[in-house]
XYZ file of C-alpha atoms in Angstrom:
632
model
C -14.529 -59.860 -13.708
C -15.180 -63.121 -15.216
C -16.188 -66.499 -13.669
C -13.505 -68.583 -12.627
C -13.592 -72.335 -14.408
C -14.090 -75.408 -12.184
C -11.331 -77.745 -11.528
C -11.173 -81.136 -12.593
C -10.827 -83.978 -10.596
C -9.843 -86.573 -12.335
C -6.577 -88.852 -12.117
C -5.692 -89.023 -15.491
C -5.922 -85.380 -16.678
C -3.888 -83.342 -14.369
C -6.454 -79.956 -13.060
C -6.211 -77.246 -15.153
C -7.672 -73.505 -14.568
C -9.447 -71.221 -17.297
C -11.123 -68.024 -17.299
C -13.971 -67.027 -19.479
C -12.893 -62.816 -19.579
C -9.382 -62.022 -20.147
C -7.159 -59.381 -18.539
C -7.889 -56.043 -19.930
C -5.302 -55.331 -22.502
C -3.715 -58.769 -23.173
C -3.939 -60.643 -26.071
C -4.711 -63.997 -26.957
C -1.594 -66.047 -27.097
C -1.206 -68.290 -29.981
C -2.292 -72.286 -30.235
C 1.478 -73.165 -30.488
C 1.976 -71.152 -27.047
C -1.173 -72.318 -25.339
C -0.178 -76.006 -26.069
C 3.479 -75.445 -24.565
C 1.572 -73.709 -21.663
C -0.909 -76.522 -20.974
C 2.272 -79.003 -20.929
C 4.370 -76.952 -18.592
C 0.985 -76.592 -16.207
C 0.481 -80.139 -16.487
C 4.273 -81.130 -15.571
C 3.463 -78.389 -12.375
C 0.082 -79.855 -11.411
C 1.373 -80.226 -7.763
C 3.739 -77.080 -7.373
C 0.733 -74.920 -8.591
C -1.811 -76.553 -6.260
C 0.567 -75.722 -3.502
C 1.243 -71.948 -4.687
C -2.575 -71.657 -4.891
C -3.690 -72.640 -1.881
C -0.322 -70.245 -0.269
C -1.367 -67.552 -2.986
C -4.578 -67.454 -1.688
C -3.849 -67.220 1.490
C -1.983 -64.965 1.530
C -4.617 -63.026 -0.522
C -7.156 -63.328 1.895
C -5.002 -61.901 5.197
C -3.681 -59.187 3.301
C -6.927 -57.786 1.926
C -7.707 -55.726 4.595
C -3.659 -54.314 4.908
C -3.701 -53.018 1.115
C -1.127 -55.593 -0.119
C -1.265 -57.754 -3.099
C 1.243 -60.460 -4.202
C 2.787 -60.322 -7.360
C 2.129 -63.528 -9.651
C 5.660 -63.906 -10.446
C 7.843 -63.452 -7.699
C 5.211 -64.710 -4.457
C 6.281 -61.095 -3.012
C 4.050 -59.262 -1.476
C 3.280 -55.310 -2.359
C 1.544 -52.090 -1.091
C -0.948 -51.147 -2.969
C -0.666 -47.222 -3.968
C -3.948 -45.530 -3.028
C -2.794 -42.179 -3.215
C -5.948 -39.734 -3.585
C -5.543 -37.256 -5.897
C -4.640 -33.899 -4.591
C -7.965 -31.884 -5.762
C -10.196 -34.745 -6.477
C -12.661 -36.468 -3.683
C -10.839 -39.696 -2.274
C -11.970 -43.151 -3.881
C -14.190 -45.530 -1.980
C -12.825 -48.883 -1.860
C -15.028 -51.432 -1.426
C -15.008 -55.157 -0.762
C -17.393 -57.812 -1.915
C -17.849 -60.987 -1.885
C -18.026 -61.809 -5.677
C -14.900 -61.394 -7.057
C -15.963 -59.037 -10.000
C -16.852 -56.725 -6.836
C -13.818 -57.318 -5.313
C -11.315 -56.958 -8.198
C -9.846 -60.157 -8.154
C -8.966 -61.855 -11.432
C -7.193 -65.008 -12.108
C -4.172 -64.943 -14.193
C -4.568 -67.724 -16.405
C -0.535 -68.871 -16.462
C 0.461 -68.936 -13.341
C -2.984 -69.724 -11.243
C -2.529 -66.846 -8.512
C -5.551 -64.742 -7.758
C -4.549 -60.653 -7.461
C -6.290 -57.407 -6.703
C -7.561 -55.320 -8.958
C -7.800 -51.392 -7.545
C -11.336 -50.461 -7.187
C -10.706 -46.086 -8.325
C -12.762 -44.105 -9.172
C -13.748 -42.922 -12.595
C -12.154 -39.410 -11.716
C -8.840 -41.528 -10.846
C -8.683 -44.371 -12.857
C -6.058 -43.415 -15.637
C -3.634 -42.039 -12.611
C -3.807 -44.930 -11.145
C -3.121 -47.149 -14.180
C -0.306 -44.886 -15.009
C 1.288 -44.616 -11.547
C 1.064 -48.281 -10.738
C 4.631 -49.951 -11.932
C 2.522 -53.284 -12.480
C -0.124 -51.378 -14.957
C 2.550 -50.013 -16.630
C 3.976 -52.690 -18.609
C 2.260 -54.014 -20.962
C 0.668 -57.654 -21.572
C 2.929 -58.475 -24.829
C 6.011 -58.298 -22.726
C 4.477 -60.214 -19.958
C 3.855 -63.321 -22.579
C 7.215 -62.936 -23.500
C 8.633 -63.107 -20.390
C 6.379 -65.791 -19.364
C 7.479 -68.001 -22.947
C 11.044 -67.225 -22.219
C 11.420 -68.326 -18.561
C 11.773 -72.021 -17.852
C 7.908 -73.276 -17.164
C 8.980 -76.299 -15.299
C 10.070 -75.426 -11.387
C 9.216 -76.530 -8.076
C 8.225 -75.478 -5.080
C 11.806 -74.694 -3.921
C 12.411 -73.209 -7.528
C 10.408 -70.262 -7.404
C 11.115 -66.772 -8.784
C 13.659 -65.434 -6.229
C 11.881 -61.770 -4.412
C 13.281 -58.449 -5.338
C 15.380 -57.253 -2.391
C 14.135 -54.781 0.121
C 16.167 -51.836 -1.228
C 13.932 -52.421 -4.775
C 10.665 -52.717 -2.626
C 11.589 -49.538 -0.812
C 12.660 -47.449 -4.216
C 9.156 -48.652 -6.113
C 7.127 -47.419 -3.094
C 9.124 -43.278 -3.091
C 9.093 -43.664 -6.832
C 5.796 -42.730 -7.414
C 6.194 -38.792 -5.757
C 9.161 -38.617 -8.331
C 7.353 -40.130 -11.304
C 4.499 -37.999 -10.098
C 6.592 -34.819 -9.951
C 8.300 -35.930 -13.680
C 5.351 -36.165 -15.301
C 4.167 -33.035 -14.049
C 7.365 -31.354 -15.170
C 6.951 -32.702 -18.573
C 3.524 -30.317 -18.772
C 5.260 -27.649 -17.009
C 7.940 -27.399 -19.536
C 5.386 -27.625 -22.581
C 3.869 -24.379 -21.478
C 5.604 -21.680 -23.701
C 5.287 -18.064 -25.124
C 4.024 -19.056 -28.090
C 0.887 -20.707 -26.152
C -2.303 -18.695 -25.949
C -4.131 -18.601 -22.609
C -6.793 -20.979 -22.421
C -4.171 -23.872 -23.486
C -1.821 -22.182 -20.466
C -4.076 -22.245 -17.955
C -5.052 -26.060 -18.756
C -1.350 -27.624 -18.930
C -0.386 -25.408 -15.941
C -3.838 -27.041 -13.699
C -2.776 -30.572 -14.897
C 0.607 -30.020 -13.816
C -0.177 -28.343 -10.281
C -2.317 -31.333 -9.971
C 0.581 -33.299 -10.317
C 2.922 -31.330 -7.899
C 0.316 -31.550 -5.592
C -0.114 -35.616 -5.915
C 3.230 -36.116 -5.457
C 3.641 -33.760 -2.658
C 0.575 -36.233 -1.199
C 2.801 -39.322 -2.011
C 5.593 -38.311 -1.049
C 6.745 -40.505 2.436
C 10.284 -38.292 2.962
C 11.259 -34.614 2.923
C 13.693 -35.384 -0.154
C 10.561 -36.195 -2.055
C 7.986 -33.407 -0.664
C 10.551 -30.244 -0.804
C 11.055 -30.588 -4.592
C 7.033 -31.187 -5.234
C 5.802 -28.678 -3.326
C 8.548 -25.657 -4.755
C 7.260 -26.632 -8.059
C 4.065 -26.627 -7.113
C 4.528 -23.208 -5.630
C 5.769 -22.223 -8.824
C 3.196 -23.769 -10.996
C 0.292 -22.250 -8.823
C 2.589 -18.958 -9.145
C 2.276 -18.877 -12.832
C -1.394 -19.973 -12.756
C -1.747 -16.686 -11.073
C -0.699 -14.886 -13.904
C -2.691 -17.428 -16.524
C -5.780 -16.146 -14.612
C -5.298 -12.712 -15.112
C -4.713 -13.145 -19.014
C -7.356 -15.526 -19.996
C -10.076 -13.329 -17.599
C -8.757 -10.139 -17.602
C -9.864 -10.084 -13.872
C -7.333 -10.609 -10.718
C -10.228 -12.363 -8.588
C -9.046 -15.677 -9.029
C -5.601 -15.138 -9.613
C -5.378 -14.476 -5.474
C -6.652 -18.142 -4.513
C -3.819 -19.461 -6.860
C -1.198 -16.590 -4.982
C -2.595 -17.977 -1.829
C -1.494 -21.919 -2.773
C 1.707 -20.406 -3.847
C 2.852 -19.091 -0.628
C 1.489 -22.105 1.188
C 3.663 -24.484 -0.719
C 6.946 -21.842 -1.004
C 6.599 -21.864 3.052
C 6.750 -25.799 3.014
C 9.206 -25.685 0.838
C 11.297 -22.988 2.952
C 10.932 -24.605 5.987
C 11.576 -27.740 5.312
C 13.911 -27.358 2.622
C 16.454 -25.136 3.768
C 18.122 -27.641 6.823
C 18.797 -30.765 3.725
C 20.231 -28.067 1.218
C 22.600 -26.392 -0.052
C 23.251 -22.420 -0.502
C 23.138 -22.127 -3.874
C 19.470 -24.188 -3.839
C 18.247 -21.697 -0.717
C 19.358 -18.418 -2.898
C 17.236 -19.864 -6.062
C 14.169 -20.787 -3.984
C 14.252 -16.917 -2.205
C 14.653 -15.395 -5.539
C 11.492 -17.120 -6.397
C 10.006 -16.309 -3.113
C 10.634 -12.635 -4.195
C 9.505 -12.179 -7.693
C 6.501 -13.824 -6.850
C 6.089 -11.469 -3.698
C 6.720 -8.493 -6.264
C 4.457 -9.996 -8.651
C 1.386 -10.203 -5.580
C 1.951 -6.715 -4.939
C 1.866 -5.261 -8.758
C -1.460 -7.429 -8.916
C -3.079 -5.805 -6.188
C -1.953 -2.658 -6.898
C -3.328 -2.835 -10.289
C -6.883 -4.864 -9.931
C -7.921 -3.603 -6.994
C -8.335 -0.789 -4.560
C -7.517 0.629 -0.634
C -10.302 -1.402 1.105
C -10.242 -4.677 -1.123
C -5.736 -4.986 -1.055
C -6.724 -4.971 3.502
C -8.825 -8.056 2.932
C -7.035 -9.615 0.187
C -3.444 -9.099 2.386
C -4.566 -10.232 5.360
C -6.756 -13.908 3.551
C -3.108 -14.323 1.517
C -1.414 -13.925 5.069
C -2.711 -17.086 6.674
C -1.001 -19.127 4.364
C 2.514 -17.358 4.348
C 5.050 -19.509 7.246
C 8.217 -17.553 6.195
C 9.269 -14.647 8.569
C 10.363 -12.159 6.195
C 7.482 -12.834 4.096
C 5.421 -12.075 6.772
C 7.409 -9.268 7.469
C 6.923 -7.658 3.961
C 4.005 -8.514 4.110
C 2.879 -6.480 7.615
C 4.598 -3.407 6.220
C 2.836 -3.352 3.234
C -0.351 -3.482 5.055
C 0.796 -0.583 7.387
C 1.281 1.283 4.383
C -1.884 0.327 3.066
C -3.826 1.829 6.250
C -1.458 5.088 6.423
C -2.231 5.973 2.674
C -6.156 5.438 3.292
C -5.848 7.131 6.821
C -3.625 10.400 5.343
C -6.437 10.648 2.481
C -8.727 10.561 5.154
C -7.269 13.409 6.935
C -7.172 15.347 4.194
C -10.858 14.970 2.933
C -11.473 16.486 6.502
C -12.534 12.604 8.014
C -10.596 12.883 10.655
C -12.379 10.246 12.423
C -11.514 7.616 9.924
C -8.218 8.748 10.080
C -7.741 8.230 13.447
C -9.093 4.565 12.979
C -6.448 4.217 10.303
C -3.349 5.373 11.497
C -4.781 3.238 15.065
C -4.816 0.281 12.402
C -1.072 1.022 11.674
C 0.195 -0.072 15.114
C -0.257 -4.030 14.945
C 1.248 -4.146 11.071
C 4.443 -2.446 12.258
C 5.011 -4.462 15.204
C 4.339 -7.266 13.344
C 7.055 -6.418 10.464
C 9.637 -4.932 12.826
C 9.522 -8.445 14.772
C 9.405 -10.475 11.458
C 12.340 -8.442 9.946
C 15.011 -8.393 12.945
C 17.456 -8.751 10.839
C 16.522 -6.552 7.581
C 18.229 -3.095 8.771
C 16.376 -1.140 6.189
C 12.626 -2.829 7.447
C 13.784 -0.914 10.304
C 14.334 2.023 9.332
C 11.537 2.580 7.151
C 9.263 0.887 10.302
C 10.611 3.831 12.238
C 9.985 6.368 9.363
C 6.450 5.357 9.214
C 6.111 4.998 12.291
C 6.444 8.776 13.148
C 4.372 9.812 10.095
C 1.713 7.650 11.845
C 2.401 9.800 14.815
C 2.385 13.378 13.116
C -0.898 12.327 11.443
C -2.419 11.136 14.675
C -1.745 14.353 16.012
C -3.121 16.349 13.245
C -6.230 14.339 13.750
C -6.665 14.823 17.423
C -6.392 18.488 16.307
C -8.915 18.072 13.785
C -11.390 16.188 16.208
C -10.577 19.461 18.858
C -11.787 21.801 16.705
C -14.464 20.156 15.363
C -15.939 19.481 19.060
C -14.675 23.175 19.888
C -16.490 24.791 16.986
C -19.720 22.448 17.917
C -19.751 23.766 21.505
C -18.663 27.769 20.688
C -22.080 27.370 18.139
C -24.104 26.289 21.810
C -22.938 29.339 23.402
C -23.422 31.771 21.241
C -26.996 30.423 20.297
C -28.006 31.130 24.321
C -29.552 34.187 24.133
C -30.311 35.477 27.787
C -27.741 34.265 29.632
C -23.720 32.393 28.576
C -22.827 29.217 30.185
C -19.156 29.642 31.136
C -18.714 26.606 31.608
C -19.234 25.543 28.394
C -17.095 28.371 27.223
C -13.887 27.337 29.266
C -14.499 24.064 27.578
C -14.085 25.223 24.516
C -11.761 27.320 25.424
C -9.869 24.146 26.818
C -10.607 22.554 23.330
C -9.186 24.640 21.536
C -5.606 24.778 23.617
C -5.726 21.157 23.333
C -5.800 21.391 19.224
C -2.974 24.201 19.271
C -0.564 21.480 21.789
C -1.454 18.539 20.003
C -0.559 20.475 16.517
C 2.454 21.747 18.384
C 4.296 18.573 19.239
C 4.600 17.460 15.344
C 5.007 21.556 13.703
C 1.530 21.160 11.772
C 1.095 24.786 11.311
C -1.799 25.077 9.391
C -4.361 23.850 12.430
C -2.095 25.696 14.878
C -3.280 28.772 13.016
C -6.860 27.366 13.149
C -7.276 27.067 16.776
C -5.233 30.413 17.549
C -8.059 32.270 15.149
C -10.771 30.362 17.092
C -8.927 31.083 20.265
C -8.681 34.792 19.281
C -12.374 35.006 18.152
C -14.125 33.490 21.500
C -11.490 35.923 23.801
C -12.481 39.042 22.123
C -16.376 38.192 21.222
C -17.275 36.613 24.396
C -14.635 36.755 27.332
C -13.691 40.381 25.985
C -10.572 39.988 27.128
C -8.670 42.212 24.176
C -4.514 41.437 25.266
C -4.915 37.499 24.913
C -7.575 38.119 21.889
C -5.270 40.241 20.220
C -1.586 37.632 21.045
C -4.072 34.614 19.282
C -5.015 36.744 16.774
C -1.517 38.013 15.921
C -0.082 34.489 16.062
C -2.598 33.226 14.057
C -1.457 35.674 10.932
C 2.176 35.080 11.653
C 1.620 31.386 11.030
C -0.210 31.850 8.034
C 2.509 34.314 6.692
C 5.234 31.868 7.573
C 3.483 28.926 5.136
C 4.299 31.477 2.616
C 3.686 30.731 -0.706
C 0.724 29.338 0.428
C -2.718 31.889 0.746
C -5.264 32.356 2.652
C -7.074 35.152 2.120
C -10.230 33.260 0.773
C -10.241 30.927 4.360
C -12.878 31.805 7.235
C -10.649 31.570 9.778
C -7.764 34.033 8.305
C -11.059 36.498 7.493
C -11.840 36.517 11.130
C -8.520 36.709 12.678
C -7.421 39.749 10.109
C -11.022 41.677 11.227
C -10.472 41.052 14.769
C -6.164 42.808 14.149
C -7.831 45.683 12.206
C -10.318 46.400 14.382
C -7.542 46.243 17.405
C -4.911 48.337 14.947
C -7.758 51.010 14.486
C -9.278 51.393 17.851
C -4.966 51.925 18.716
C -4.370 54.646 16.156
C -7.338 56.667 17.330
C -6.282 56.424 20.699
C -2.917 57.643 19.665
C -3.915 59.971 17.503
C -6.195 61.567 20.150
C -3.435 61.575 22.610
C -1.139 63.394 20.345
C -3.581 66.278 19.357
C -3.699 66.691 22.634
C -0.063 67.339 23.471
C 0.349 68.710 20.329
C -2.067 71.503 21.147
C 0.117 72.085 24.131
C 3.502 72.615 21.818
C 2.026 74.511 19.606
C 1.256 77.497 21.962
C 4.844 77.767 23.089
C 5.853 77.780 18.704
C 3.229 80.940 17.966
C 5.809 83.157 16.580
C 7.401 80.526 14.293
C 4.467 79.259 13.056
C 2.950 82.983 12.162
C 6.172 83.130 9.925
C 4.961 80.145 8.196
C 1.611 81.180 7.821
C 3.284 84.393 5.910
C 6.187 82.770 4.405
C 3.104 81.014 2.827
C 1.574 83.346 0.426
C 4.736 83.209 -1.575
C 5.204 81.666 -4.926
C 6.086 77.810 -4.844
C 9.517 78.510 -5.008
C 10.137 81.270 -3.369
C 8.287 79.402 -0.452
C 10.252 76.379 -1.216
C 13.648 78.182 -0.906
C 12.278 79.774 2.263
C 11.667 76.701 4.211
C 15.181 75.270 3.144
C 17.093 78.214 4.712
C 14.715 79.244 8.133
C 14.353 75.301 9.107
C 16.906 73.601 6.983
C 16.371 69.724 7.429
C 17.778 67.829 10.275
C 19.544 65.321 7.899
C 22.636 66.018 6.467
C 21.848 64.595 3.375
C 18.434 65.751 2.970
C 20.414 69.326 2.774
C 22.250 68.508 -0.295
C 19.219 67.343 -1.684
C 17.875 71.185 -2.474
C 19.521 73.437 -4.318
C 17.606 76.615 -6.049
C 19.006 77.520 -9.212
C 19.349 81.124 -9.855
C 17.658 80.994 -13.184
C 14.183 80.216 -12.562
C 12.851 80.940 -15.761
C 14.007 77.432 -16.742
C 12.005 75.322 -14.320
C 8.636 74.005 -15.577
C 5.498 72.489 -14.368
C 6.552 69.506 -14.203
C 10.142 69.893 -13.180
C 8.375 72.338 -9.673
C 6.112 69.027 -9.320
C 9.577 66.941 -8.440
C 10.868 69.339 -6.289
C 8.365 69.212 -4.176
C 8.217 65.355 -3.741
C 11.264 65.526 -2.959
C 10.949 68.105 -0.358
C 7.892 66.458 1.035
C 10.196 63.539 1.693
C 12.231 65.337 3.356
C 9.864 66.630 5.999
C 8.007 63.826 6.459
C 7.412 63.678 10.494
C 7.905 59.805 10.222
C 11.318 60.948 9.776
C 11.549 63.318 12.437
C 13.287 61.814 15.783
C 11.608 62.862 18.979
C 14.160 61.913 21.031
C 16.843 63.872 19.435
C 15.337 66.575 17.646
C 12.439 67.151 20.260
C 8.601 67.654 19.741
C 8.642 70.929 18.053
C 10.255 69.679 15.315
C 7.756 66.716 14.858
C 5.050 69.548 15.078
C 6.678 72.154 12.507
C 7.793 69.173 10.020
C 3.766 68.665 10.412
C 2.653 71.788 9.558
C 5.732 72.448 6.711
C 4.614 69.106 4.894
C 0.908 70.164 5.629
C 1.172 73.331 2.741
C 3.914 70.685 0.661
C 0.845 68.481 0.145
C -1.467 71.323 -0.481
C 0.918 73.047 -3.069
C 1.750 69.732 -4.775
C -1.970 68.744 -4.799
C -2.755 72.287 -6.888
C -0.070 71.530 -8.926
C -1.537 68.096 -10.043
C -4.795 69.553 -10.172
C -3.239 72.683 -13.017
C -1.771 69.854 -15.160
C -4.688 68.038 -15.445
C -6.833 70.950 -15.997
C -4.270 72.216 -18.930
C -4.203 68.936 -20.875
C -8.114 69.273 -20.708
C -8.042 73.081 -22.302
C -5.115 72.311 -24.804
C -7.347 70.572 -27.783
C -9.543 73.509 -28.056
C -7.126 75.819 -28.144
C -5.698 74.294 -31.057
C -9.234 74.071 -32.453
C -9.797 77.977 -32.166
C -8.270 78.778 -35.676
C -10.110 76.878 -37.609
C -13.656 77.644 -35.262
C-alpha cells in the first residue's frame, strides 16, 4: 500500500492526513469536494485525533482475533476467511510495513483498516463475498458528501445492532449458495458438454463454500442437498463429455456424501413434503449409479467400485440397497462360476454373499420386500453352495479313483472307501437342494468303482439304475453324448445281458423237461407242418385255438381260397404270429406247455412268413424280364 503522509504540527494549520496511493477502485473526488472535505477535517481536528488514536487501538488488539473496524460506524467486524472448498487455504501473513500487512488509510475519515491478504486462487471470492468490497467507491463519496461532516466525539455514527451483525456473518453461506444457484440454473439442454461440465464445477464449488461457511444447520442442509445434486449431475456431464464412467464415480461418491449430510441432518428441522423431495432425489440418483455401472463396467470392477462409493453413503436404506446389490453382484459371478465348471471360485463367491445380505437385511428392517428377496437369495446362495460342494466331491473323488486304478500290483482300499465316501458325500450334498444333474454324476461314478473294483454287482447295478432314471427324469434334456451316462448305460447292458443268458439257460433247461411229456402233440405239429400255408394256418386255429377270446375272432378262413393273394396270406400270418406270441402266454394260468407249444407254433409262423417275404422280393426281381421276353 502506499506511504502514509506525516502530520503537521503546527498551531495555526490544524493536522491533516494524505496518502500518496489511493484505494483500489475509487476515484478522485472533485476540487469543490476536496475543499469542503479539508474544512469539515479542519473543524474535526480534535474529534479525529481522538478516533485515531481509539481506531488504532483498537486495530492493533484485534489483529490477531480477525476483526477489523469499520471506518464509519467505530464497530468492530469478523473478518470472513472462509477457504474455498477445493482450493488450498490462504496464508495470512502479518508484517510490519503496512503494505505487508494490508492496512490502508482512508483518506476521509483518518481510520486505518485491514486489507485481506488471499490468495491469487481466492481473491475475486473474497472481494465478492465481503459485504464491505461489495459496494462500490462512488456510493461511498456520496454517502460521505451527504452526511453531516461536522460531529463530535459523542456524535458518532450510531453501530448496527447485534441482530444486523449476526445476519451479515450467516449471509455469506446463503449468498454463497445463491450465487451458485444462479450457475446451476444456467445449465440447460441446449448446452453442449464441455460448457456443462464447467458451470456445473463452478457451482459445486459454490455449494461446497457455503456448506464450509455455513455456522447453523439451516444454512448447511440446503448447501450441501444442492451440492449433492450438482455433483449428481456432474456425474452424468462426465460421462458425456468423455464417453468414459471413470470419473463420473468420484463425482457419485461426493454425491452420496453430501445427500447423507443432508438426510441426517435435515430430516429432524423439516417438513414431510421437503423429506419426500430429498428421497426422491436420493433414489434417481441411486438408479442412475446403478445403470452407470451396469453399463461402463464389468463383474469384478462394479465389487470395487460398490464397496469405494459405500464409505461415503450414511443413510440406512442406502446402505441397504446398496449391500443387496453387491450380494447380487457376487451370486451372478459365483453362479457363472459354477457353471464354467470353477467350482472353487464359486464357492468363494456365494461365501462372499453372506456379509452383503446381513448387511442389507439389517439396513432394510423395515422394507418388507428387501426381505423377501434377502431370503430368496439367500437360498439360491444355499442351493449353489451345495452344487459346489458336489462339484468339489467329485472332482477330489475322480482325482483319487484315477490313484487307484493306476496301482498296478496291489489296490489301496483305503483310498477306495475314500472315494467311495466322496462320492456319497456329492450325491447328499446334491440331495438336500434336488440338483439332479450331479446326483446322476456321482451315482454313475458310484456305480462304476462298485462293479470295476469292489465287484460288488447288486449296489453297482441300484447306482447304475438310479443314475439313468435321473437322467430320464430331466427329460427333454440328453445325454447320450456325456461320459458318465456312456458308462452307467454299459455297466446296465452288460448286467441286462449277463441276466437274459442266465434266464435263457435256465429255461432251456426246464423246457427240455416239458417237452418230453408233449411228444405226441408236438409230432402232430411237425406233420400238420408240411401243409400248405393255409391249410396249416386253419389247422393250428382249430387243434390249439388261442387262449384269448378275442384272438379267436380274429381268424376266420374263407371258403374261397382262390381269392387270397400273396400279399393278403402275408397279413394273415402277422396276425396269427401275434396271436401266439409266448410273451402273451400266461404261465400261471395257462401252464408251461402252452408257453412251450405257442413257442414252437410261432417258431414255423416266422419261418413261413420269412419265405413269404423272401417269394415277393424274388418276383418283383424276375417281373422286368419277363416283360422284356417279347421283344428279346
Amino acid at each position: 500500500m502506499g506511504s502514509l503522509g506525516s502530520k503537521e504540527n503546527n498551531s495555526e494549520s490544524k493536522s491533516t492526513y494524505t496518502i500518496t496511493k489511493k484505494r483500489k477502485g475509487a476515484k478522485r473526488p472533485s476540487k469543490k469536494q476536496r475543499k469542503r472535505n479539508r474544512e469539515a477535517l479542519t473543524n474535526t481536528n480534535n474529534e479525529s485525533d481522538t478516533q485515531f488514536s481509539k481506531a488504532h487501538y483498537r486495530e492493533e488488539s484485534d489483529a490477531s482475533s480477525g476483526k477489523y473496524w469499520d471506518c464509519y460506524t467505530e464497530t468492530p467486524k469478523e473478518e470472513n476467511n472462509v477457504p474455498n472448498a477445493h482450493l488450498p487455504e490462504a496464508n495470512y501473513s502479518e508484517e510490519s510495513d503496512d503494505e505487508s500487512s494490508g492496512k490502508y488509510w482512508d483518506c476521509y475519515t483518518d481510520v486505518p483498516k485491514e486489507r485481506n491478504n488471499a490468495s491469487k486462487t481466492e481473491i475475486s471470492d473474497q472481494n465478492s463475498n465481503n459485504k464491505r468490497d461489495e459496494e462500490s467507491s462512488e456510493n461511498k463519496w456520496e454517502r460521505d458528501t451527504k452526511e453531516p461532516t461536522k460531529t463530535t466525539g459523542s456524535q458518532n455514527k450510531k453501530p448496527p445492532s447485534t441482530t444486523e451483525n449476526k445476519t451479515n456473518a450467516d449471509s455469506l453461506s446463503v449468498r454463497l449458495r445463491k450465487e451458485g444457484n444462479g450457475i446451476y440454473t444456467s445449465v440447460t439442454q441446449g448446452l453442449c458438454a464441455a460448457i456443462k461440465l464447467s458451470r456445473l464445477s463452478k457451482a459445486a464449488n459454490c455449494y461446497c463454500r457455503a456448506f464450509v461457511a455455513a455456522a447453523k444447520d439451516e444454512e448447511s442442509v440446503p448447501a450441501a442437498k444442492n451440492a449433492a445434486r450438482t455433483y449428481w449431475k456432474l456425474a452424468e456431464a462426465e460421462i458425456e463429455y468423455h464417453s468414459t464412467a471413470s470419473k463420473s464415480i468420484l463425482q457419485y461418491r461426493e454425491a452420496f456424501r453430501y445427500f447423507s449430510f443432508a438426510y441426517n441432518h435435515g430430516i429432524p428441522c423439516n417438513t414431510s413434503a421437503w423429506k419426500t423431495k430429498l428421497c426422491s432425489y436420493i433414489d434417481s440418483c441411486w438408479l442412475d449409479f446403478r445403470k452407470t455401472t451396469d453399463n461402463h463396467f464389468d463383474m469384478e470392477n462394479k465389487i470395487d467400485l460398490y464397496y469405494n462409493v459405500l464409505q461415503t453413503v450414511e443413510i440406512d436404506y442406502v446402505r441397504g440397497n446398496f449391500y443387496l446389490n453387491l450380494a447380487r453382484i457376487h451370486f451372478r459371478n459365483g453362479v457363472t462360476a459354477i457353471q464354467n465348471g470353477q467350482y472353487q471360485r464359486g464357492l468363494s463367491e456365494m461365501n462372499n454373499c453372506s456379509m452383503p445380505i446381513h448387511e442389507a437385511r439389517k439396513k432394510c428392517l423395515d422394507a418388507k420386500n428387501v426381505g423377501l428377496e434377502c431370503d430368496t437369495l439367500e437360498d439360491d446362495v444355499i442351493m449353489h453352495k451345495c452344487t459346489a460342494d458336489a462339484m468339489q466331491a467329485i472332482d477330489v473323488g475322480d482325482k483319487l479313483f484315477e490313484l487307484v486304478i493306476k496301482e498296478d500290483e496291489k489296490v489301496n482300499m483305503e483310498m477306495v472307501w475314500d472315494v467311495v465316501d466322496w462320492y456319497k458325500v456329492a450325491v447328499l450334498r446334491t440331495r438336500e437342494r434336488t440338483e439332479m444333474e450331479l446326483e446322476a454324476i456321482a451315482a454313475s461314478r458310484l456305480g462304476k468303482i462298485y462293479d470295476k473294483v469292489l465287484k460288488m454287482k447288486d449296489k453297482a447295478k441300484d447306482y447304475v439304475m438310479q443314475s439313468i432314471q435321473l437322467a430320464h427324469s430331466m427329460h427333454p434334456r440328453t445325454f447320450n453324448s456325456e461320459d458318465w451316462f456312456i458308462d452307467a448305460s454299459a455297466i446296465l447292458k452288460k448286467y441286462q445281458d449277463e441276466a437274459k443268458v442266465q434266464d435263457d439257460a435256465e429255461w432251456n433247461k426246464n423246457r427240455e423237461e416239458v417237452k418230453k411229456g408233449m411228444t405226441e402233440q408236438l409230432d402232430e405239429l411237425e406233420k400238420a407242418d408240411k401243409k400248405r400255408d393255409l391249410e396249416f394256418l386253419d389247422y393250428v386255429y382249430k387243434k390249439f385255438p388261442p387262449k384269448n377270446p378275442m384272438h379267436k375272432k380274429l381268424f376266420v378262413l374263407p371258403t374261397d381260397t382262390s381269392d387270397i393273394d400273396h400279399s393278403k396270406k402275408k397279413k394273415l400270418y402277422q396276425k396269427a404270429v401275434v396271436n401266439y406270441h409266448p410273451d402273451r402266454a400266461n404261465v400261471e394260468e395257462n401252464g408251461v406247455q402252452w408257453k412251450v407249444m405257442t413257442e414252437e407254433i410261432t417258431k414255423r409262423f416266422n419261418c413261413r412268413y420269412n419265405r413269404m417275404k423272401n417269394d415277393l422280393l424274388l418276383s418283383c426281381l424276375i417281373c422286368p424280364f419277363t416283360l422284356l421276353l417279347p421283344y428279346l
